[in-house]
Amino acid sequence: MGRHNYNLLQHQHTNVRRHRNASVGGTTKSTPVIPTPTMTDYQSLRMRLDPVHQEHLLKFWDELTPDKRADLVRDIEELNLDEIKKYFDRATVSMNENGIKLDDRLQPIPEGKVISIARTPEDKLASYRDEGLRQISNGHVAVLLMAGGQGTRLGFDHPKGMYDVGLQSRKSLFRIQAERILKLQELAQEANGKLGHIIWYIMTSEHTVQPTYDYFVANNFFGLKPENVLLFEQGSLPCFEYDGRIILDEKHRVARAPDGNGGIFRAMKRQGILEDMQKRGVLYLHAHSVDNILIKVADPVFIGFCVQEKADCAAKVVEKAAPNEPVGVVAIVDGKYQVVEYSEISAKTAEMRNSDGRLTFSAGNICNHFFSSSFLQDIGNKFEQELKLHVAKKKIPFVDNAGKRLTPDKPNGIKIEKFVFDVFEFAQKFVAMEVPRDEEFSALKNADVAGKDCPSTARSDLHRLHKKYIENAGGIVHGDICEISPFVTYAGENLVSQVEGKSFTSPVYLRDTRDPLHGHL
């Protein structure tokens, strides 16, 4: 299966549209060669669309060229029309529940189900780390990277993982994460005398799969074995008008939008990733989004903790900075774990504190999760269809009755998404790990003008952490610009011999022989 998936990448390289995922409940398959559509095609489509009140999708049929008719036929073929009405009905129920406060149904994570890195003895953390490194050496660990987004808000018209935040090394997010994987494999081999490969599954989208693949090829997969880097594609869902009719984006194209990071579970099943995990003997998976520059990829402490706890599913969380910080919190609702959005609890509940003065609902969600492979198989085979649907009212470009494409100035329809954390409720054993924000979380979402979650904050957060690594190992750093290559250290370990008793002046860049001196990578 590994070789098959790598070949799949090569096919994507030449014809990426062949793996466009089905919209709703369809199948992922090679894009069929559709013969020139005929009136018979029109009539058979009409017979399928009429019962589900989607016949308007054909209203411009007579005006379309054969090629454009073929595009429309393909779009409609990719829709599972039997599921569409169920999706819309479930989505509108969800939309009507938006804004309902959950205070009376809410409980914090019980103490026995969450550990804090800052309040856990060093020997306990070391035992978790040893366990995680052992699992890596045995080839049981994979990383699931959610990298479907483009850097549009950053003014960057490419996959966000290719973005260079302006470090001295000029390393992109993809390269930094690849090098952390390589370093971790080395650390695991040193600890256990056995080299295990961390498999890197990367979820892309229709628009990012080709440039992502090209970028990895151009950079020789950053030193990783190509067969251990597998790209697959996020699915999409049609966009709806408020009455349930699917919107036409153009006369011959259905309006679609990515199905959210929760679409990952369906895509993993449909595109053979779950099967690949089984064939490779992958037992544990660390899932995270691409835009956290401080991410501890395949963190052995987190993996080890979850393995020792026999968890199906887990989340890393950070302590909320303030009661009104607009971040979802991991909590229990009606006896089940879920992420509760900031808007779903009242200010009074958000401000509740424990006897030690810490916020009662403090577990801020950072899209950083652990899944056992057996749990993922259960999700793919049983629970995926039960995932909640989240609805957003959006301004969706559409074709009016005259055939003119318009971009509305106010919301005119809905997009439906699934969220990755909505599988928490299906876990038999869920745990959480609270990690220091300054060591593990700095999101890259906005351009610098926003002043937060932007390139300058990501850069300064990494500089601050790397300066701390040097100082903890007995060195002194004068100034603030400080970068350490992942080849030198994964998380501050093994620095003493290089920095103890030494003084460094900013800008500091500790590099390895594998790091180029400078220049864009």
Coordinates of C-alpha atoms in Angstrom, one line a residue:
M1 CA 0.0 0.0 0.0
G2 CA 2.9 2.4 0.7
R3 CA 4.2 2.0 -2.8
H4 CA 0.6 2.4 -4.1
N5 CA 0.2 5.6 -2.3
Y6 CA 3.5 7.0 -3.5
N7 CA 2.5 6.1 -7.0
L8 CA -0.8 7.9 -6.3
L9 CA 1.4 11.0 -5.6
Q10 CA 3.1 10.6 -8.9
H11 CA -0.3 10.4 -10.6
Q12 CA -1.3 13.5 -8.7
H13 CA 1.8 15.1 -10.1
T14 CA 0.6 14.7 -13.6
N15 CA -3.2 14.9 -13.1
V16 CA -4.1 16.0 -9.7
R17 CA -7.8 16.3 -10.4
R18 CA -8.0 12.5 -10.6
H19 CA -8.2 12.4 -6.8
R20 CA -10.8 15.0 -6.3
N21 CA -12.9 13.7 -3.4
A22 CA -16.6 13.1 -3.6
S23 CA -18.8 15.9 -2.3
V24 CA -21.3 14.1 -0.1
G25 CA -21.1 10.4 0.4
G26 CA -19.6 9.6 -3.0
T27 CA -16.6 7.6 -3.7
T28 CA -13.0 8.7 -4.3
K29 CA -11.9 7.4 -7.7
S30 CA -10.1 8.4 -10.8
T31 CA -12.0 11.1 -12.7
P32 CA -13.9 9.2 -15.4
V33 CA -13.6 10.0 -19.0
I34 CA -17.1 11.2 -19.8
P35 CA -18.3 10.9 -23.4
T36 CA -20.0 13.9 -24.9
P37 CA -23.3 14.3 -22.9
T38 CA -26.5 13.7 -24.8
M39 CA -30.2 14.3 -24.3
T40 CA -30.3 10.8 -22.7
D41 CA -27.8 12.1 -20.1
Y42 CA -29.9 15.1 -19.5
Q43 CA -33.1 13.0 -19.0
S44 CA -31.4 10.5 -16.7
L45 CA -29.9 13.3 -14.6
R46 CA -33.3 15.1 -14.5
M47 CA -34.9 11.8 -13.2
R48 CA -32.3 11.7 -10.4
L49 CA -32.4 15.4 -9.5
D50 CA -36.2 16.0 -9.6
P51 CA -37.0 13.8 -6.5
V52 CA -34.5 15.7 -4.4
H53 CA -35.5 19.2 -5.7
Q54 CA -32.1 19.9 -7.3
E55 CA -33.3 20.0 -10.9
H56 CA -32.3 23.7 -11.2
L57 CA -28.7 22.5 -11.6
L58 CA -29.6 21.7 -15.2
K59 CA -31.3 25.0 -16.0
F60 CA -28.5 26.2 -18.3
W61 CA -27.9 22.9 -20.1
D62 CA -29.0 24.1 -23.5
E63 CA -26.4 26.9 -23.4
L64 CA -23.4 24.7 -22.5
T65 CA -20.8 23.4 -24.8
P66 CA -20.1 19.6 -24.8
D67 CA -17.0 20.2 -22.6
K68 CA -19.0 22.2 -20.1
R69 CA -21.8 19.7 -20.0
A70 CA -19.2 17.1 -19.2
D71 CA -18.0 19.2 -16.3
L72 CA -21.5 19.6 -15.0
V73 CA -22.3 15.9 -15.4
R74 CA -19.1 15.1 -13.4
D75 CA -20.0 17.5 -10.6
I76 CA -23.4 16.0 -10.3
E77 CA -22.1 12.4 -10.5
E78 CA -19.9 13.2 -7.5
L79 CA -22.8 14.1 -5.4
N80 CA -24.5 11.4 -3.4
L81 CA -28.0 12.8 -3.9
D82 CA -29.6 10.4 -1.4
E83 CA -27.3 11.9 1.4
I84 CA -27.7 15.5 0.4
K85 CA -31.1 16.1 1.9
K86 CA -30.1 14.4 5.1
Y87 CA -27.0 16.6 5.3
F88 CA -29.0 19.8 4.7
D89 CA -31.6 18.8 7.3
R90 CA -29.0 17.9 9.9
A91 CA -27.1 21.1 9.1
T92 CA -30.2 23.4 9.6
V93 CA -30.9 21.7 12.9
S94 CA -27.3 22.5 13.9
M95 CA -27.7 26.1 12.6
N96 CA -30.8 26.6 14.8
E97 CA -28.9 25.4 17.8
N98 CA -26.2 28.0 17.3
G99 CA -26.0 30.6 20.0
I100 CA -27.6 28.3 22.6
K101 CA -25.7 28.6 25.9
L102 CA -24.5 25.3 27.3
D103 CA -23.7 26.4 30.9
D104 CA -26.2 24.1 32.7
R105 CA -24.9 21.0 30.8
L106 CA -21.1 21.8 31.2
Q107 CA -18.4 20.2 33.3
P108 CA -14.6 20.7 33.2
I109 CA -12.3 17.9 32.4
P110 CA -11.9 15.8 35.6
E111 CA -8.5 16.1 37.3
G112 CA -7.6 12.5 36.7
K113 CA -8.1 12.9 33.0
V114 CA -5.7 15.8 32.4
I115 CA -2.0 16.3 33.3
S116 CA -0.1 19.5 33.2
I117 CA 3.5 19.5 31.9
A118 CA 4.3 22.3 34.3
R119 CA 3.0 20.4 37.3
T120 CA 4.2 16.9 36.5
P121 CA 7.5 15.5 38.1
E122 CA 10.4 15.3 35.7
D123 CA 10.9 11.6 36.2
K124 CA 7.3 11.0 35.1
L125 CA 7.8 13.1 32.0
A126 CA 11.0 11.2 31.3
S127 CA 9.1 7.9 31.5
Y128 CA 6.5 9.2 29.0
R129 CA 9.3 10.3 26.7
D130 CA 11.1 7.0 26.9
E131 CA 7.8 5.3 26.0
G132 CA 7.2 7.6 23.0
L133 CA 10.7 7.1 21.7
R134 CA 10.3 3.3 22.0
Q135 CA 7.1 3.4 20.0
I136 CA 8.9 5.5 17.3
S137 CA 11.8 3.1 17.1
N138 CA 9.3 0.2 16.6
G139 CA 7.7 2.1 13.7
H140 CA 4.4 2.5 15.4
V141 CA 4.0 6.3 15.1
A142 CA 2.7 8.5 12.3
V143 CA 1.9 12.2 12.0
L144 CA -1.3 13.5 10.4
L145 CA -0.7 17.0 9.2
M146 CA -3.7 19.2 8.3
A147 CA -2.3 21.3 5.5
G148 CA -5.3 22.0 3.2
G149 CA -5.2 25.8 3.6
Q150 CA -3.6 28.5 1.5
G151 CA -1.8 31.5 3.0
T152 CA -4.4 33.9 1.6
R153 CA -4.7 35.9 4.8
L154 CA -0.9 36.2 4.9
G155 CA -0.9 37.6 1.4
F156 CA 0.7 34.3 0.2
D157 CA -1.0 32.6 -2.7
H158 CA 0.5 29.1 -2.0
P159 CA 0.0 26.3 0.5
K160 CA 0.5 27.8 4.0
G161 CA 3.1 25.1 4.8
M162 CA 5.4 26.7 2.2
Y163 CA 5.4 30.0 4.0
D164 CA 8.7 31.5 5.2
V165 CA 8.1 33.5 8.4
G166 CA 11.5 35.3 8.1
L167 CA 13.8 33.2 10.2
Q168 CA 17.5 33.5 9.6
S169 CA 17.5 30.0 8.1
R170 CA 14.7 31.0 5.7
K171 CA 13.0 27.6 6.5
S172 CA 9.4 27.2 5.6
L173 CA 6.9 25.5 8.0
F174 CA 7.0 22.3 6.0
R175 CA 10.8 22.2 6.2
I176 CA 10.9 22.9 10.0
Q177 CA 8.4 20.1 10.6
A178 CA 10.2 17.6 8.3
E179 CA 13.5 18.3 10.1
R180 CA 11.9 17.8 13.5
I181 CA 10.7 14.4 12.3
L182 CA 14.2 13.5 11.1
K183 CA 15.7 14.6 14.5
L184 CA 13.1 12.6 16.4
Q185 CA 13.9 9.5 14.4
E186 CA 17.6 9.9 15.4
L187 CA 16.8 10.5 19.1
A188 CA 14.7 7.3 19.1
Q189 CA 17.4 5.3 17.4
E190 CA 20.0 6.6 19.9
A191 CA 17.7 5.6 22.8
N192 CA 16.7 2.2 21.5
G193 CA 19.4 1.1 19.0
K194 CA 16.8 0.7 16.3
L195 CA 15.7 3.1 13.5
G196 CA 12.0 3.5 13.1
H197 CA 10.4 5.7 10.5
I198 CA 7.7 8.2 11.4
I199 CA 5.1 8.1 8.6
W200 CA 3.9 11.6 7.5
Y201 CA 0.4 11.7 6.2
I202 CA -0.4 15.1 4.8
M203 CA -4.0 16.2 4.2
T204 CA -4.1 18.7 1.3
S205 CA -7.0 20.2 -0.6
E206 CA -8.0 20.4 -4.2
H207 CA -6.1 23.6 -4.6
T208 CA -3.0 22.8 -2.5
V209 CA -2.3 19.1 -3.5
Q210 CA -0.3 19.9 -6.6
P211 CA 1.9 22.7 -5.4
T212 CA 2.5 20.8 -2.1
Y213 CA 3.6 17.8 -4.0
D214 CA 5.8 19.8 -6.4
Y215 CA 7.4 21.6 -3.4
F216 CA 8.3 18.3 -1.7
V217 CA 9.7 16.9 -4.9
A218 CA 11.8 20.0 -5.5
N219 CA 13.2 19.8 -2.0
N220 CA 13.9 16.0 -2.1
F221 CA 11.3 15.5 0.6
F222 CA 13.6 17.4 3.0
G223 CA 15.7 14.2 3.5
L224 CA 12.7 12.0 4.4
K225 CA 12.1 8.8 2.5
P226 CA 9.5 9.7 -0.2
E227 CA 7.6 6.5 0.4
N228 CA 7.0 7.6 4.0
V229 CA 5.4 10.9 3.0
L230 CA 1.9 10.4 1.7
L231 CA -0.4 13.2 0.5
F232 CA -4.1 12.8 0.3
E233 CA -6.9 15.2 -0.4
Q234 CA -9.6 16.7 1.8
G235 CA -13.2 16.3 0.6
S236 CA -15.7 19.0 -0.2
L237 CA -19.4 19.6 0.4
P238 CA -21.8 21.5 -1.8
C239 CA -22.9 25.0 -0.8
F240 CA -26.6 25.5 -0.2
E241 CA -29.2 28.2 -0.4
Y242 CA -31.2 28.6 2.7
D243 CA -34.0 26.5 1.2
G244 CA -31.7 23.5 0.6
R245 CA -31.1 24.0 -3.1
I246 CA -27.4 23.6 -4.2
I247 CA -25.9 26.7 -5.5
L248 CA -24.4 26.9 -9.0
D249 CA -21.0 28.6 -9.0
E250 CA -21.0 28.8 -12.7
K251 CA -23.5 27.6 -15.3
H252 CA -21.7 24.3 -15.5
R253 CA -20.2 24.0 -12.0
V254 CA -21.6 23.2 -8.6
A255 CA -20.5 25.5 -5.8
R256 CA -18.4 23.6 -3.3
A257 CA -16.4 24.3 -0.2
P258 CA -13.9 22.2 1.8
D259 CA -15.6 20.0 4.3
G260 CA -13.5 21.2 7.3
N261 CA -10.7 19.5 9.2
G262 CA -13.3 16.9 10.4
G263 CA -13.5 15.7 6.8
I264 CA -10.1 14.1 7.4
F265 CA -11.8 10.9 8.7
R266 CA -13.8 10.2 5.6
A267 CA -10.9 11.1 3.4
M268 CA -8.5 8.8 5.3
K269 CA -10.9 5.9 4.7
R270 CA -11.7 6.7 1.1
Q271 CA -8.1 7.3 0.0
G272 CA -6.6 4.3 1.6
I273 CA -4.8 5.9 4.5
L274 CA -6.4 3.8 7.2
E275 CA -5.5 0.7 5.2
D276 CA -1.9 2.0 4.8
M277 CA -1.6 2.5 8.6
Q278 CA -2.7 -1.1 9.1
K279 CA -0.2 -2.5 6.6
R280 CA 2.7 -0.5 8.1
G281 CA 1.8 -1.4 11.7
V282 CA 1.1 2.2 12.7
L283 CA -0.6 2.1 16.1
Y284 CA -0.6 5.8 17.1
L285 CA -1.1 9.0 15.3
H286 CA -0.3 12.6 16.2
A287 CA -2.6 15.0 14.4
H288 CA -2.1 18.8 14.1
S289 CA -2.5 21.8 11.9
V290 CA 0.3 23.2 9.7
D291 CA 0.3 26.7 11.1
N292 CA 1.8 26.2 14.6
I293 CA 5.5 27.1 14.3
L294 CA 6.3 25.7 17.8
I295 CA 4.6 22.3 17.1
K296 CA 6.4 19.3 18.7
V297 CA 5.8 17.0 15.8
A298 CA 5.2 13.4 17.0
D299 CA 5.9 14.6 20.5
P300 CA 7.3 11.5 22.3
V301 CA 6.1 12.8 25.7
F302 CA 2.5 13.2 24.5
I303 CA 2.6 9.9 22.6
G304 CA 4.1 8.1 25.6
F305 CA 1.5 9.6 28.0
C306 CA -1.3 8.5 25.8
V307 CA 0.1 5.0 25.3
Q308 CA 0.6 4.5 29.0
E309 CA -3.0 5.8 29.7
K310 CA -4.3 3.4 26.9
A311 CA -6.1 6.4 25.5
D312 CA -8.2 6.2 22.3
C313 CA -8.0 9.9 21.8
A314 CA -6.4 12.9 23.4
A315 CA -5.9 16.6 23.1
K316 CA -3.1 18.9 24.0
V317 CA -4.5 22.1 25.5
V318 CA -3.1 25.4 26.7
E319 CA -4.4 27.3 29.8
K320 CA -6.6 30.1 28.6
A321 CA -4.9 33.5 29.0
A322 CA -8.1 35.2 30.2
P323 CA -11.8 34.3 30.7
N324 CA -12.8 36.2 27.6
E325 CA -10.0 34.8 25.3
P326 CA -12.0 33.8 22.2
V327 CA -10.8 30.2 22.1
G328 CA -12.8 26.9 22.3
V329 CA -12.3 24.9 25.5
V330 CA -12.2 21.1 26.0
A331 CA -15.0 20.2 28.4
I332 CA -17.7 17.6 29.1
V333 CA -21.2 18.3 27.8
D334 CA -24.0 15.9 28.8
G335 CA -21.3 13.4 29.9
K336 CA -19.3 13.5 26.6
Y337 CA -16.1 15.2 25.7
Q338 CA -16.3 18.0 23.2
V339 CA -14.8 21.4 22.4
V340 CA -17.2 24.2 23.5
E341 CA -16.9 27.4 21.5
Y342 CA -16.4 30.6 23.3
S343 CA -19.8 31.8 22.2
E344 CA -21.5 28.8 23.7
I345 CA -20.9 29.7 27.4
S346 CA -21.8 32.8 29.3
A347 CA -19.3 35.3 30.7
K348 CA -20.2 34.2 34.2
T349 CA -19.3 30.6 33.5
A350 CA -16.1 31.6 31.6
E351 CA -15.0 33.6 34.7
M352 CA -15.5 30.7 37.2
R353 CA -12.4 29.8 39.1
N354 CA -11.2 26.9 41.2
S355 CA -10.0 27.2 44.8
D356 CA -6.4 27.6 43.5
G357 CA -7.5 30.7 41.5
R358 CA -7.2 29.0 38.1
L359 CA -10.1 29.2 35.6
T360 CA -12.5 26.3 35.9
F361 CA -12.9 26.0 32.1
S362 CA -9.3 26.7 31.2
A363 CA -8.4 23.9 28.7
G364 CA -7.9 26.0 25.5
N365 CA -8.1 23.9 22.3
I366 CA -5.1 24.2 19.9
C367 CA -5.9 21.6 17.2
N368 CA -3.3 19.2 18.5
H369 CA -4.5 15.6 19.0
F370 CA -3.6 12.0 19.5
F371 CA -5.6 9.0 18.0
S372 CA -5.0 5.3 18.3
S373 CA -5.2 3.6 14.9
S374 CA -7.9 1.3 16.3
F375 CA -10.0 4.3 17.2
L376 CA -9.5 5.8 13.8
Q377 CA -10.7 2.5 12.2
D378 CA -13.8 2.7 14.4
I379 CA -14.5 6.3 13.3
G380 CA -14.0 5.5 9.6
N381 CA -16.2 2.4 9.8
K382 CA -18.9 3.4 12.2
F383 CA -19.0 6.9 13.6
E384 CA -18.0 9.2 10.8
Q385 CA -21.5 9.6 9.5
E386 CA -22.6 10.7 13.0
L387 CA -20.2 13.6 13.2
K388 CA -21.8 16.9 13.9
L389 CA -22.2 19.4 11.0
H390 CA -21.3 23.0 11.6
V391 CA -22.9 25.7 9.6
A392 CA -21.6 29.1 8.5
K393 CA -23.7 31.6 6.7
K394 CA -21.5 33.0 3.9
K395 CA -21.4 35.2 0.9
I396 CA -21.2 32.6 -1.8
P397 CA -20.8 33.6 -5.5
F398 CA -23.7 32.3 -7.6
V399 CA -25.2 32.4 -11.1
D400 CA -28.4 34.3 -11.3
N401 CA -31.4 33.3 -13.5
A402 CA -30.0 35.3 -16.4
G403 CA -26.8 33.3 -16.2
K404 CA -24.6 36.1 -14.7
R405 CA -22.2 35.2 -12.0
L406 CA -22.6 37.5 -9.0
T407 CA -20.7 37.9 -5.7
P408 CA -23.2 38.9 -3.0
D409 CA -22.6 41.7 -0.5
K410 CA -24.3 39.8 2.3
P411 CA -24.7 36.1 3.2
N412 CA -26.9 34.3 0.8
G413 CA -26.3 30.6 1.7
I414 CA -24.6 28.1 3.9
K415 CA -21.3 26.2 3.9
I416 CA -21.2 23.0 6.0
E417 CA -18.1 21.8 7.8
K418 CA -17.0 19.0 10.1
F419 CA -14.5 19.6 12.9
V420 CA -11.7 17.1 13.8
F421 CA -12.4 17.4 17.5
D422 CA -16.0 16.2 17.2
V423 CA -14.8 12.6 17.4
F424 CA -13.9 13.1 21.1
E425 CA -17.4 12.0 22.1
F426 CA -16.9 8.6 20.6
A427 CA -13.7 7.8 22.6
Q428 CA -13.9 5.1 25.3
K429 CA -10.8 6.7 27.0
F430 CA -10.1 10.4 26.5
V431 CA -7.3 12.3 28.2
A432 CA -5.7 15.7 27.9
M433 CA -2.3 17.2 28.4
E434 CA -1.9 20.9 29.3
V435 CA 1.3 22.3 27.7
P436 CA 3.0 25.6 28.2
R437 CA 1.8 28.0 25.5
D438 CA 5.2 29.7 25.2
E439 CA 6.8 26.4 24.4
E440 CA 4.2 24.7 22.2
F441 CA 1.7 27.1 20.6
S442 CA 2.1 30.0 18.3
A443 CA -0.4 30.1 15.4
L444 CA 0.3 31.7 12.0
K445 CA -3.1 33.0 10.7
N446 CA -2.9 36.7 9.9
A447 CA -0.7 39.2 8.1
D448 CA 1.6 41.3 10.3
V449 CA -0.9 44.2 10.3
A450 CA -3.1 42.2 12.7
G451 CA -0.4 42.3 15.4
K452 CA -1.3 38.8 16.6
D453 CA -1.0 35.2 15.2
C454 CA 1.1 36.7 12.5
P455 CA 4.7 36.2 11.1
S456 CA 6.3 38.6 13.5
T457 CA 4.7 36.9 16.6
A458 CA 5.5 33.4 15.3
R459 CA 9.1 34.5 14.7
S460 CA 9.5 36.2 18.1
D461 CA 7.9 33.2 19.9
L462 CA 10.4 30.8 18.3
H463 CA 13.3 33.2 19.0
R464 CA 12.2 33.4 22.7
L465 CA 11.9 29.6 23.1
H466 CA 15.3 28.9 21.5
K467 CA 16.9 31.5 23.7
K468 CA 15.4 29.7 26.7
Y469 CA 16.8 26.4 25.4
I470 CA 20.3 27.9 25.4
E471 CA 20.0 29.5 28.8
N472 CA 18.6 26.3 30.3
A473 CA 21.7 24.5 29.0
G474 CA 24.0 27.0 30.7
G475 CA 24.7 29.5 27.9
I476 CA 24.0 33.2 27.8
V477 CA 22.3 35.1 25.0
H478 CA 22.6 38.8 24.5
G479 CA 19.7 40.1 22.4
D480 CA 16.5 38.5 21.2
I481 CA 17.1 36.9 17.8
C482 CA 17.9 33.3 18.4
E483 CA 17.3 30.2 16.2
I484 CA 18.4 26.6 16.6
S485 CA 18.2 24.2 13.8
P486 CA 16.0 21.1 14.5
F487 CA 19.0 19.0 13.5
V488 CA 20.8 20.4 16.6
T489 CA 18.0 19.9 19.1
Y490 CA 14.3 18.7 19.0
A491 CA 13.2 20.3 22.2
G492 CA 16.2 21.7 24.0
E493 CA 18.0 18.4 24.7
N494 CA 21.7 17.7 24.2
L495 CA 22.8 21.4 24.1
V496 CA 25.0 21.5 27.2
S497 CA 28.2 20.4 25.4
Q498 CA 27.7 23.1 22.8
V499 CA 26.6 26.1 24.9
E500 CA 27.4 25.7 28.6
G501 CA 29.5 28.6 29.9
K502 CA 29.4 30.3 26.5
S503 CA 28.1 33.8 25.6
F504 CA 26.2 34.4 22.4
T505 CA 25.3 37.8 20.8
S506 CA 22.1 38.2 18.7
P507 CA 21.5 37.3 16.0
V508 CA 22.3 33.7 17.1
Y509 CA 21.8 30.7 14.7
L510 CA 23.0 27.3 15.9
R511 CA 23.2 25.1 12.9
D512 CA 24.2 21.6 11.9
T513 CA 26.4 20.5 9.0
R514 CA 23.1 19.5 7.2
D515 CA 21.9 23.1 7.3
P516 CA 22.9 25.4 4.4
L517 CA 24.6 28.6 5.5
H518 CA 21.9 30.9 4.2
G519 CA 19.5 31.4 1.4
H520 CA 16.0 30.3 0.7
L521 CA 15.2 26.7 1.2

